[in-house]
Tab-separated table of C-alpha atoms in Angstrom:
chain	number	residue	atom	x	y	z
A	260	SER	CA	-0.344	0.098	-0.042
A	261	GLN	CA	1.011	3.682	-0.363
A	262	GLN	CA	2.145	5.298	2.343
A	263	GLY	CA	2.927	8.529	1.239
A	264	GLU	CA	1.072	11.681	-0.346
A	265	GLU	CA	2.736	14.688	-2.443
A	266	ASP	CA	1.573	17.269	-3.160
A	267	PRO	CA	1.256	19.128	-5.855
A	268	GLN	CA	0.365	16.733	-7.670
A	269	ALA	CA	1.260	18.349	-11.127
A	270	LEU	CA	3.677	21.593	-11.364
A	271	SER	CA	4.578	23.730	-14.055
A	272	ILE	CA	7.158	26.583	-13.804
A	273	GLN	CA	9.302	28.876	-15.863
A	274	GLU	CA	13.084	27.609	-16.385
A	275	GLY	CA	14.825	29.317	-13.358
A	276	GLU	CA	12.004	29.699	-10.993
A	277	ASN	CA	12.025	27.770	-7.925
A	278	ALA	CA	10.314	24.169	-7.820
A	279	THR	CA	8.838	22.936	-4.125
A	280	MET	CA	7.133	19.303	-3.999
A	281	ASN	CA	5.828	18.377	-0.425
A	282	CYS	CA	5.654	14.836	0.191
A	283	SER	CA	3.401	13.465	3.897
A	284	TYR	CA	3.562	9.833	4.791
A	285	LYS	CA	2.258	8.102	8.093
A	286	THR	CA	4.145	5.798	10.042
A	287	SER	CA	7.853	6.601	12.014
A	288	ILE	CA	10.864	6.012	9.777
A	289	ASN	CA	14.377	5.424	9.283
A	290	ASN	CA	14.929	7.592	6.220
A	291	LEU	CA	13.314	9.526	3.757
A	292	GLN	CA	14.108	9.147	0.294
A	293	TRP	CA	13.617	11.102	-3.394
A	294	TYR	CA	13.884	9.771	-6.741
A	295	ARG	CA	13.635	11.207	-9.884
A	296	GLN	CA	11.831	9.557	-13.220
A	297	ASN	CA	12.013	10.920	-16.773
A	298	SER	CA	9.462	9.615	-18.787
A	299	GLY	CA	8.417	5.588	-19.103
A	300	ARG	CA	12.623	5.051	-17.602
A	301	GLY	CA	13.590	4.042	-14.321
A	302	LEU	CA	14.315	5.760	-10.822
A	303	VAL	CA	17.261	8.263	-10.466
A	304	HIS	CA	18.620	8.783	-6.926
A	305	LEU	CA	18.481	11.820	-6.034
A	306	ILE	CA	18.934	12.830	-2.026
A	307	LEU	CA	18.599	10.357	1.192
A	308	ILE	CA	17.912	11.951	4.286
A	309	ARG	CA	17.731	10.073	7.684
A	310	SER	CA	15.346	10.246	10.078
A	311	ASN	CA	17.460	12.754	12.849
A	312	GLU	CA	18.668	14.890	10.275
A	313	ARG	CA	16.459	18.525	9.341
A	314	GLU	CA	18.014	19.971	6.202
A	315	LYS	CA	20.450	18.262	3.227
A	316	HIS	CA	21.972	19.984	0.344
A	317	SER	CA	22.875	18.309	-2.882
A	318	GLY	CA	23.960	21.080	-5.776
A	319	ARG	CA	20.566	22.301	-6.695
A	320	LEU	CA	18.449	19.999	-4.230
A	321	ARG	CA	17.494	21.038	-0.490
A	322	VAL	CA	15.436	18.862	1.130
A	323	THR	CA	13.544	19.501	4.527
A	324	LEU	CA	12.421	16.724	6.822
A	325	ASP	CA	10.117	17.065	10.059
A	326	THR	CA	9.217	13.964	11.765
A	327	SER	CA	7.443	16.038	14.397
A	328	LYS	CA	4.417	16.639	11.457
A	329	LYS	CA	5.277	13.171	8.885
A	330	SER	CA	6.535	15.124	6.080
A	331	SER	CA	8.976	15.885	3.889
A	332	SER	CA	10.018	18.680	0.784
A	333	LEU	CA	12.442	18.681	-1.879
A	334	LEU	CA	13.183	22.655	-3.442
A	335	ILE	CA	14.703	22.399	-6.870
A	336	THR	CA	16.390	26.075	-7.278
A	337	ALA	CA	17.013	27.977	-10.698
A	338	SER	CA	15.361	24.744	-12.483
A	339	ARG	CA	15.930	23.976	-16.035
A	340	ALA	CA	14.413	22.283	-18.826
A	341	ALA	CA	15.866	19.178	-18.509
A	342	ASP	CA	14.847	19.137	-14.536
A	343	THR	CA	11.025	18.062	-15.910
A	344	ALA	CA	10.194	15.069	-14.340
A	345	SER	CA	8.346	13.045	-12.212
A	346	TYR	CA	9.991	13.225	-8.610
A	347	PHE	CA	8.952	10.650	-5.984
A	348	CYS	CA	9.759	10.055	-2.088
A	349	ALA	CA	9.898	7.171	-0.638
A	350	THR	CA	10.181	6.113	2.885
A	351	ALA	CA	12.201	3.542	4.599
A	352	GLY	CA	12.471	1.919	8.253
A	353	GLY	CA	10.351	2.345	11.281
A	354	SER	CA	11.394	-0.459	13.852
A	355	SER	CA	12.299	-3.168	11.141
A	356	ASN	CA	14.755	-2.879	8.358
A	357	THR	CA	13.563	-4.570	5.468
A	358	GLY	CA	15.160	-2.388	3.095
A	359	LYS	CA	11.088	-2.356	1.635
A	360	LEU	CA	10.502	1.442	0.356
A	361	ILE	CA	7.147	3.056	0.076
A	362	PHE	CA	6.606	5.171	-2.644
A	363	GLY	CA	4.550	8.293	-2.608
A	364	GLN	CA	2.047	9.265	-5.658
A	365	GLY	CA	4.256	11.342	-6.959
A	366	THR	CA	4.586	15.334	-8.438
A	367	THR	CA	5.288	15.908	-12.235
A	368	LEU	CA	7.238	18.908	-12.889
A	369	GLN	CA	7.246	20.538	-16.108
A	370	VAL	CA	10.048	23.109	-16.878
A	371	LYS	CA	9.113	25.588	-19.706
A	372	PRO	CA	11.815	26.992	-21.078
B	128	GLY	CA	27.348	4.568	-8.729
B	129	ALA	CA	25.898	1.151	-9.430
B	130	VAL	CA	24.140	-0.311	-11.879
B	131	VAL	CA	20.975	-2.373	-12.626
B	132	SER	CA	20.192	-3.341	-14.965
B	133	GLN	CA	16.650	-5.180	-16.901
B	134	HIS	CA	16.226	-7.307	-19.157
B	135	PRO	CA	14.153	-7.374	-21.596
B	136	SER	CA	13.635	-3.317	-21.914
B	137	ARG	CA	10.022	-4.125	-24.087
B	138	VAL	CA	7.749	-7.005	-24.470
B	139	ILE	CA	4.670	-7.544	-26.028
B	140	CYS	CA	3.329	-11.528	-25.881
B	141	LYS	CA	-0.007	-12.631	-26.085
B	142	SER	CA	-2.353	-13.663	-24.052
B	143	GLY	CA	-1.763	-17.027	-21.691
B	144	THR	CA	1.989	-16.497	-22.074
B	145	SER	CA	4.170	-16.617	-19.541
B	146	VAL	CA	7.219	-13.613	-19.331
B	147	LYS	CA	10.604	-13.598	-17.663
B	148	ILE	CA	12.144	-10.475	-16.559
B	149	GLU	CA	15.545	-10.479	-15.276
B	150	CYS	CA	16.872	-8.068	-12.950
B	151	ARG	CA	20.733	-7.955	-12.779
B	152	SER	CA	22.981	-5.838	-10.463
B	153	LEU	CA	26.382	-5.324	-12.721
B	154	ASP	CA	28.963	-4.271	-10.105
B	155	PHE	CA	28.117	-5.067	-6.929
B	156	GLN	CA	26.120	-8.205	-4.857
B	157	ALA	CA	22.645	-7.932	-3.350
B	158	THR	CA	20.954	-10.253	-1.506
B	159	THR	CA	17.900	-8.287	-1.481
B	160	MET	CA	16.071	-7.323	-4.830
B	161	PHE	CA	12.848	-5.735	-4.414
B	162	TRP	CA	9.800	-5.474	-7.653
B	163	TYR	CA	7.788	-2.777	-8.162
B	164	ARG	CA	5.007	-2.550	-10.433
B	165	GLN	CA	4.108	1.082	-12.022
B	166	PHE	CA	0.985	2.237	-13.801
B	167	PRO	CA	1.144	4.435	-16.191
B	168	LYS	CA	0.773	7.821	-14.250
B	169	GLN	CA	1.172	6.409	-11.115
B	170	SER	CA	3.537	5.645	-8.185
B	171	LEU	CA	5.480	3.028	-7.780
B	172	MET	CA	3.810	-0.412	-5.938
B	173	LEU	CA	5.976	-2.341	-4.365
B	174	MET	CA	5.405	-6.501	-5.231
B	175	ALA	CA	7.514	-9.060	-3.295
B	176	THR	CA	11.137	-8.780	-1.885
B	177	SER	CA	13.334	-11.330	-3.416
B	178	ASN	CA	15.921	-12.676	-0.995
B	179	GLU	CA	18.513	-14.705	-2.286
B	180	GLY	CA	18.614	-18.342	-1.569
B	181	SER	CA	15.298	-18.164	-0.115
B	182	LYS	CA	11.841	-17.761	-0.748
B	183	ALA	CA	10.597	-14.266	-2.289
B	184	THR	CA	8.009	-11.892	0.400
B	185	TYR	CA	4.750	-10.898	-1.327
B	186	GLU	CA	3.092	-8.002	-0.826
B	187	GLN	CA	-0.750	-8.046	0.201
B	188	GLY	CA	-2.978	-8.758	-2.622
B	189	VAL	CA	-0.211	-10.112	-5.253
B	190	GLU	CA	-0.799	-13.770	-6.307
B	191	LYS	CA	2.635	-15.173	-5.623
B	192	ASP	CA	1.404	-18.221	-8.158
B	193	LYS	CA	1.054	-15.314	-10.901
B	194	PHE	CA	4.348	-13.826	-10.440
B	195	LEU	CA	6.799	-16.206	-9.666
B	196	ILE	CA	10.517	-14.525	-8.877
B	197	ASN	CA	13.947	-16.347	-8.388
B	198	HIS	CA	16.856	-14.830	-6.797
B	199	ALA	CA	18.954	-17.865	-8.077
B	200	SER	CA	22.653	-15.467	-7.250
B	201	LEU	CA	23.567	-12.655	-5.256
B	202	THR	CA	23.396	-10.521	-8.687
B	203	LEU	CA	20.327	-12.129	-10.457
B	204	SER	CA	16.925	-12.264	-9.514
B	205	THR	CA	13.846	-13.077	-12.179
B	206	LEU	CA	10.497	-11.769	-12.098
B	207	THR	CA	8.004	-14.788	-13.662
B	208	VAL	CA	4.638	-13.373	-15.146
B	209	THR	CA	2.682	-16.702	-15.682
B	210	SER	CA	-0.684	-16.985	-18.100
B	211	ALA	CA	-0.334	-13.524	-18.719
B	212	HIS	CA	-3.749	-11.356	-19.565
B	213	PRO	CA	-3.932	-7.845	-20.738
B	214	GLU	CA	-3.954	-6.628	-16.949
B	215	ASP	CA	-0.972	-7.799	-16.322
B	216	SER	CA	0.515	-5.182	-18.622
B	217	SER	CA	2.606	-2.852	-16.446
B	218	PHE	CA	5.654	-1.184	-16.218
B	219	TYR	CA	8.258	-3.502	-14.042
B	220	ILE	CA	11.035	-2.258	-12.671
B	221	CYS	CA	13.492	-3.861	-10.175
B	222	SER	CA	16.055	-2.801	-7.148
B	223	ALA	CA	18.863	-3.879	-5.578
B	224	ARG	CA	19.951	-2.892	-2.073
B	225	ALA	CA	23.358	-1.988	-1.599
B	226	PRO	CA	25.241	-4.768	0.586
B	227	LEU	CA	26.125	-1.869	3.181
B	228	TRP	CA	24.555	1.078	5.444
B	229	PRO	CA	22.918	2.860	4.076
B	230	TYR	CA	21.381	0.029	1.844
B	231	GLU	CA	20.509	2.071	-0.694
B	232	GLN	CA	18.338	0.716	-3.430
B	233	TYR	CA	19.452	1.056	-7.231
B	234	PHE	CA	16.892	0.847	-9.610
B	235	GLY	CA	16.911	-0.963	-13.384
B	236	PRO	CA	15.737	0.662	-16.273
B	237	GLY	CA	12.163	-0.952	-16.574
B	238	THR	CA	10.635	-3.214	-18.305
B	239	ARG	CA	7.781	-2.971	-20.100
B	240	LEU	CA	5.188	-5.649	-20.505
B	241	THR	CA	2.304	-5.962	-23.274
B	242	VAL	CA	0.011	-8.169	-23.176
B	243	THR	CA	-2.781	-8.764	-25.931
């Protein structure tokens, strides 16, 4: 079953603008990860944030995690047309360490040149 | 980064036939691999966890006799869709779990299955 909800479901912005996507989840986690998927392709791992971390940066990506609200956000700064893709959050863990990832519903981002 | 391959990338089969999809970790050993299914414009749904040398663990609602998983080696897991029907048409994605913490998952490029 899907654990996470993401909003917005779809986002359309102009190149150069920032894009923010949000993810909420329901149970305790060990970490939360963000992935990108271009249409009809596999997933590309973007960033992993552990449950004891609050913020993480990687290049133009900034991820925050609020475990009290069970939510995370992904910010892409200075967006480019090549950032057009679907973005998914995925949660791992809780008390078990099965490695299972539960994916959110995803946000489809369109960056217009 | 680590590479995971899937074969075939696309397959079209007739209703009633069986299709095997391979998932390989190319440069690391993976005791655990995962199989996901993705319908158009939807998210990934975990189908099963494939463990090397033991039986796969299926998620609730996934028919184990329909989707046969074999993890015969540390670099190969296979998913066989038996007696395929048009409703099995989907995008199937595998991932392989890295052997060391934080046990990152590396995803294959996916297999598009179309059952006619």
